[in-house]
Tab-separated table of N, CA, C and O in Angstrom:
chain	number	residue	atom	x	y	z
K	1	UNK	N	150.777	-3.539	9.271
K	1	UNK	CA	151.326	-4.516	8.458
K	1	UNK	C	150.781	-4.662	6.986
K	1	UNK	O	149.563	-4.828	6.978
K	2	UNK	N	151.683	-4.421	6.041
K	2	UNK	CA	151.223	-4.422	4.547
K	2	UNK	C	151.410	-5.858	4.073
K	2	UNK	O	152.319	-6.531	3.983
K	3	UNK	N	150.196	-6.473	3.552
K	3	UNK	CA	149.987	-7.675	3.094
K	3	UNK	C	149.626	-7.804	1.647
K	3	UNK	O	149.237	-8.756	1.092
K	4	UNK	N	149.935	-6.555	0.963
K	4	UNK	CA	149.481	-6.569	-0.283
K	4	UNK	C	150.305	-7.442	-1.155
K	4	UNK	O	149.846	-8.312	-2.136
K	5	UNK	N	151.662	-7.606	-0.955
K	5	UNK	CA	152.384	-8.446	-1.877
K	5	UNK	C	152.153	-10.046	-1.418
K	5	UNK	O	152.151	-10.777	-2.408
K	6	UNK	N	151.743	-10.300	-0.501
K	6	UNK	CA	151.506	-11.679	0.091
K	6	UNK	C	149.992	-11.952	-0.765
K	6	UNK	O	149.940	-13.198	-1.344
K	7	UNK	N	149.191	-11.109	-0.816
K	7	UNK	CA	147.947	-11.462	-1.542
K	7	UNK	C	148.098	-11.433	-2.816
K	7	UNK	O	147.538	-12.360	-3.534
K	8	UNK	N	148.869	-10.682	-3.633
K	8	UNK	CA	149.437	-10.861	-4.869
K	8	UNK	C	149.853	-12.066	-5.254
K	8	UNK	O	149.682	-12.812	-6.127
K	9	UNK	N	150.825	-12.536	-4.307
K	9	UNK	CA	151.398	-13.956	-4.568
K	9	UNK	C	150.425	-14.889	-4.440
K	9	UNK	O	150.621	-15.917	-5.126
K	10	UNK	N	149.526	-14.765	-3.520
K	10	UNK	CA	148.478	-15.800	-3.269
K	10	UNK	C	147.605	-16.014	-4.598
K	10	UNK	O	147.247	-17.006	-5.039
K	11	UNK	N	147.215	-14.830	-5.173
K	11	UNK	CA	146.368	-14.739	-6.259
K	11	UNK	C	147.152	-15.306	-7.466
K	11	UNK	O	146.719	-15.982	-8.287
K	12	UNK	N	148.548	-15.022	-7.669
K	12	UNK	CA	149.266	-15.628	-8.717
K	12	UNK	C	149.468	-17.029	-8.563
K	12	UNK	O	149.301	-17.897	-9.456
K	13	UNK	N	149.521	-17.454	-7.340
K	13	UNK	CA	149.516	-18.956	-7.194
K	13	UNK	C	148.251	-19.741	-7.425
K	13	UNK	O	148.274	-20.671	-8.081
K	14	UNK	N	147.095	-19.089	-7.087
K	14	UNK	CA	145.938	-19.641	-7.507
K	14	UNK	C	145.565	-19.663	-8.988
K	14	UNK	O	145.168	-20.703	-9.495
K	15	UNK	N	146.071	-18.630	-9.640
K	15	UNK	CA	146.004	-18.539	-11.014
K	15	UNK	C	146.812	-19.697	-11.856
K	15	UNK	O	146.392	-20.397	-12.696
K	16	UNK	N	147.933	-19.886	-11.168
K	16	UNK	CA	148.927	-20.926	-11.734
K	16	UNK	C	148.098	-22.291	-11.525
K	16	UNK	O	148.335	-23.079	-12.373
K	17	UNK	N	147.693	-22.528	-10.418
K	17	UNK	CA	147.064	-23.779	-10.096
K	17	UNK	C	145.924	-24.134	-10.897
K	17	UNK	O	145.616	-25.084	-11.475
K	18	UNK	N	145.168	-22.911	-11.177
K	18	UNK	CA	143.917	-23.180	-12.104
K	18	UNK	C	144.383	-23.538	-13.495
K	18	UNK	O	143.745	-24.256	-14.024
K	19	UNK	N	145.455	-22.820	-13.983
K	19	UNK	CA	145.865	-23.120	-15.447
K	19	UNK	C	146.467	-24.451	-15.422
K	19	UNK	O	146.255	-25.161	-16.495
K	20	UNK	N	147.205	-25.047	-14.402
K	20	UNK	CA	147.644	-26.360	-14.452
K	20	UNK	C	146.573	-27.391	-14.368
K	20	UNK	O	146.549	-28.379	-15.197
K	21	UNK	N	145.552	-27.107	-13.575
K	21	UNK	CA	144.235	-27.937	-13.445
K	21	UNK	C	143.675	-27.981	-14.835
K	21	UNK	O	143.288	-29.130	-15.463
K	22	UNK	N	143.488	-26.961	-15.521
K	22	UNK	CA	142.768	-26.719	-16.994
K	22	UNK	C	143.780	-27.760	-17.878
K	22	UNK	O	143.155	-28.400	-18.613
K	23	UNK	N	145.092	-27.428	-17.880
K	23	UNK	CA	145.853	-28.095	-18.821
K	23	UNK	C	145.779	-29.735	-18.505
K	23	UNK	O	145.743	-30.417	-19.569
K	24	UNK	N	145.688	-30.114	-17.327
K	24	UNK	CA	145.662	-31.539	-17.028
K	24	UNK	C	144.311	-31.974	-17.625
K	24	UNK	O	144.183	-33.218	-18.033
K	25	UNK	N	143.207	-31.275	-17.362
K	25	UNK	CA	141.868	-31.737	-18.026
K	25	UNK	C	141.905	-31.873	-19.456
K	25	UNK	O	141.441	-32.784	-19.923
K	26	UNK	N	142.688	-30.962	-20.158
K	26	UNK	CA	142.708	-31.038	-21.580
K	26	UNK	C	143.365	-32.091	-22.122
K	26	UNK	O	143.068	-32.843	-23.058
K	27	UNK	N	144.599	-32.363	-21.391
K	27	UNK	CA	145.364	-33.619	-21.704
K	27	UNK	C	144.705	-34.868	-21.393
K	27	UNK	O	144.613	-35.763	-22.309
K	28	UNK	N	143.893	-34.987	-20.347
K	28	UNK	CA	143.089	-36.149	-20.126
K	28	UNK	C	142.174	-36.265	-21.172
K	28	UNK	O	141.769	-37.460	-21.653
K	29	UNK	N	141.484	-35.197	-21.584
K	29	UNK	CA	140.517	-35.386	-22.782
K	29	UNK	C	141.004	-35.851	-24.011
K	29	UNK	O	140.396	-36.600	-24.562
K	30	UNK	N	142.207	-35.440	-24.177
K	30	UNK	CA	142.833	-35.835	-25.487
K	30	UNK	C	143.205	-37.179	-25.436
K	30	UNK	O	142.976	-37.917	-26.552
K	31	UNK	N	143.585	-37.720	-24.198
K	31	UNK	CA	143.922	-39.196	-24.135
K	31	UNK	C	142.458	-39.949	-24.246
K	31	UNK	O	142.575	-40.981	-24.993
K	32	UNK	N	141.390	-39.488	-23.751
K	32	UNK	CA	140.139	-40.264	-23.878
K	32	UNK	C	139.824	-40.322	-25.334
K	32	UNK	O	139.272	-41.358	-25.875
K	33	UNK	N	139.909	-39.073	-25.996
K	33	UNK	CA	139.479	-38.985	-27.380
K	33	UNK	C	140.188	-40.010	-28.252
K	33	UNK	O	139.791	-40.624	-28.967
K	34	UNK	N	141.576	-40.065	-27.961
K	34	UNK	CA	142.492	-40.969	-28.788
K	34	UNK	C	142.005	-42.538	-28.579
K	34	UNK	O	142.022	-43.248	-29.420
K	35	UNK	N	141.637	-42.670	-27.242
K	35	UNK	CA	141.235	-44.128	-26.915
K	35	UNK	C	139.800	-44.459	-27.564
K	35	UNK	O	139.758	-45.509	-28.331
K	36	UNK	N	138.933	-43.629	-27.546
K	36	UNK	CA	137.644	-43.805	-28.131
K	36	UNK	C	137.840	-43.926	-29.747
K	36	UNK	O	137.226	-44.885	-30.323
K	37	UNK	N	138.583	-43.025	-30.327
K	37	UNK	CA	138.869	-43.276	-31.744
K	37	UNK	C	139.427	-44.570	-32.118
K	37	UNK	O	139.175	-45.147	-33.142
K	38	UNK	N	140.379	-44.985	-31.369
K	38	UNK	CA	141.035	-46.241	-31.575
K	38	UNK	C	140.005	-47.465	-31.465
K	38	UNK	O	139.950	-48.285	-32.406
K	39	UNK	N	139.250	-47.429	-30.485
K	39	UNK	CA	138.196	-48.493	-30.309
K	39	UNK	C	137.177	-48.456	-31.272
K	39	UNK	O	136.501	-49.480	-31.563
K	40	UNK	N	136.818	-47.362	-31.917
K	40	UNK	CA	135.718	-47.292	-33.012
K	40	UNK	C	136.489	-47.608	-34.260
K	40	UNK	O	135.819	-48.509	-35.106
K	41	UNK	N	137.625	-47.133	-34.739
K	41	UNK	CA	138.207	-47.437	-36.010
K	41	UNK	C	138.719	-48.825	-36.236
K	41	UNK	O	138.693	-49.281	-37.134
K	42	UNK	N	139.196	-49.541	-34.938
K	42	UNK	CA	139.695	-50.851	-35.195
K	42	UNK	C	138.672	-51.819	-35.872
K	42	UNK	O	138.925	-52.504	-36.751
K	43	UNK	N	137.435	-51.918	-35.046
K	43	UNK	CA	136.476	-52.886	-35.779
K	43	UNK	C	135.980	-52.361	-37.009
K	43	UNK	O	135.730	-53.191	-37.919
K	44	UNK	N	135.838	-51.067	-37.318
K	44	UNK	CA	135.540	-50.623	-38.691
K	44	UNK	C	136.606	-50.869	-39.728
K	44	UNK	O	136.235	-51.334	-40.883
K	45	UNK	N	137.826	-50.800	-39.354
K	45	UNK	CA	138.838	-51.261	-40.312
K	45	UNK	C	138.723	-52.800	-40.650
K	45	UNK	O	138.921	-53.203	-41.811
K	46	UNK	N	138.456	-53.520	-39.578
K	46	UNK	CA	138.278	-55.009	-39.692
K	46	UNK	C	137.221	-55.322	-40.624
K	46	UNK	O	137.253	-56.365	-41.455
K	47	UNK	N	136.022	-54.643	-40.550
K	47	UNK	CA	134.852	-54.858	-41.422
K	47	UNK	C	135.306	-54.456	-42.698
K	47	UNK	O	134.857	-55.272	-43.872
K	48	UNK	N	135.855	-53.317	-43.043
K	48	UNK	CA	136.283	-53.013	-44.345
K	48	UNK	C	137.102	-54.138	-45.032
K	48	UNK	O	137.034	-54.494	-46.223
K	49	UNK	N	138.155	-54.469	-44.230
K	49	UNK	CA	139.267	-55.431	-44.653
K	49	UNK	C	138.430	-56.747	-45.117
K	49	UNK	O	138.684	-57.327	-46.216
K	50	UNK	N	137.438	-57.192	-44.399
K	50	UNK	CA	136.754	-58.432	-44.587
K	50	UNK	C	135.859	-58.316	-45.832
K	50	UNK	O	135.926	-59.104	-46.804
K	51	UNK	N	135.250	-57.169	-46.026
K	51	UNK	CA	134.462	-56.917	-47.066
K	51	UNK	C	135.203	-56.895	-48.418
K	51	UNK	O	134.901	-57.418	-49.402
K	52	UNK	N	136.556	-56.231	-48.331
K	52	UNK	CA	137.329	-56.186	-49.619
K	52	UNK	C	137.930	-57.729	-49.911
K	52	UNK	O	137.950	-57.907	-50.970
K	53	UNK	N	138.123	-58.415	-48.775
K	53	UNK	CA	138.487	-59.712	-49.112
K	53	UNK	C	137.563	-60.621	-49.803
K	53	UNK	O	137.807	-61.364	-50.856
K	54	UNK	N	136.239	-60.395	-49.546
K	54	UNK	CA	135.087	-61.100	-50.080
K	54	UNK	C	134.921	-60.563	-51.464
K	54	UNK	O	134.674	-61.404	-52.407
K	55	UNK	N	135.054	-59.290	-51.711
K	55	UNK	CA	134.875	-58.685	-52.990
K	55	UNK	C	136.024	-59.286	-54.038
K	55	UNK	O	135.806	-59.712	-55.227
K	56	UNK	N	137.209	-59.470	-53.455
K	56	UNK	CA	138.301	-60.134	-54.298
K	56	UNK	C	138.135	-61.496	-54.634
K	56	UNK	O	138.266	-61.944	-55.721
K	57	UNK	N	137.496	-62.116	-53.681
K	57	UNK	CA	137.199	-63.574	-53.788
K	57	UNK	C	136.076	-63.800	-54.844
K	57	UNK	O	136.119	-64.513	-55.664
K	58	UNK	N	135.126	-62.903	-54.803
K	58	UNK	CA	133.917	-62.930	-55.730
K	58	UNK	C	134.468	-62.532	-57.254
K	58	UNK	O	133.752	-63.080	-58.040
K	59	UNK	N	135.435	-61.938	-57.281
K	59	UNK	CA	136.020	-61.437	-58.750
K	59	UNK	C	136.805	-62.580	-59.360
K	59	UNK	O	137.145	-62.303	-60.571
K	60	UNK	N	136.942	-63.671	-58.646
K	60	UNK	CA	137.560	-64.848	-59.258
K	60	UNK	C	136.621	-65.295	-60.421
K	60	UNK	O	135.478	-65.143	-60.438
K	61	UNK	N	137.240	-65.973	-61.374
K	61	UNK	CA	136.483	-66.545	-62.457
K	61	UNK	C	135.291	-67.500	-61.949
K	61	UNK	O	134.275	-67.489	-62.395
K	62	UNK	N	135.781	-68.400	-61.070
K	62	UNK	CA	134.835	-69.395	-60.502
K	62	UNK	C	134.836	-69.393	-59.016
K	62	UNK	O	135.499	-70.191	-58.324
K	63	UNK	N	134.209	-68.402	-58.354
K	63	UNK	CA	134.366	-68.241	-56.835
K	63	UNK	C	133.550	-69.348	-56.156
K	63	UNK	O	132.440	-69.798	-56.648
K	64	UNK	N	133.998	-69.747	-55.078
K	64	UNK	CA	133.285	-70.874	-54.306
K	64	UNK	C	132.324	-70.012	-53.334
K	64	UNK	O	132.691	-69.436	-52.401
K	65	UNK	N	131.078	-69.872	-53.813
K	65	UNK	CA	130.005	-69.225	-53.086
K	65	UNK	C	129.751	-69.744	-51.627
K	65	UNK	O	129.374	-68.867	-50.733
K	66	UNK	N	129.930	-70.871	-51.392
K	66	UNK	CA	129.966	-71.498	-49.816
K	66	UNK	C	130.822	-70.748	-48.942
K	66	UNK	O	130.699	-70.279	-47.835
K	67	UNK	N	132.136	-70.618	-49.578
K	67	UNK	CA	133.097	-69.772	-48.723
K	67	UNK	C	132.742	-68.221	-48.658
K	67	UNK	O	132.971	-67.851	-47.593
K	68	UNK	N	132.160	-67.723	-49.578
K	68	UNK	CA	131.688	-66.462	-49.452
K	68	UNK	C	130.724	-66.129	-48.560
K	68	UNK	O	130.662	-65.260	-47.766
K	69	UNK	N	129.796	-67.151	-48.490
K	69	UNK	CA	128.681	-66.979	-47.510
K	69	UNK	C	129.163	-67.212	-46.142
K	69	UNK	O	128.566	-66.396	-45.215
K	70	UNK	N	130.118	-67.985	-45.950
K	70	UNK	CA	130.684	-68.049	-44.710
K	70	UNK	C	131.490	-66.915	-44.152
K	70	UNK	O	131.412	-66.691	-43.026
K	71	UNK	N	131.913	-66.244	-45.031
K	71	UNK	CA	132.802	-65.095	-44.736
K	71	UNK	C	131.838	-63.824	-44.401
K	71	UNK	O	132.096	-63.137	-43.456
């Protein structure tokens, strides 16, 4: 009984499963990267916006320094 074709089919199946598992890991890693980037960038953007608002406030002719300190 010749099982050469069955073995080749089995090897092809294993290779396809391995490639699919790799693609799944890469996709998951991409999703994790996007989540981490969002979680890091969001507070940084808020800090920058707050700093810019403070600078605009300080550039007024007569800024209320108590409000600036509070910000």
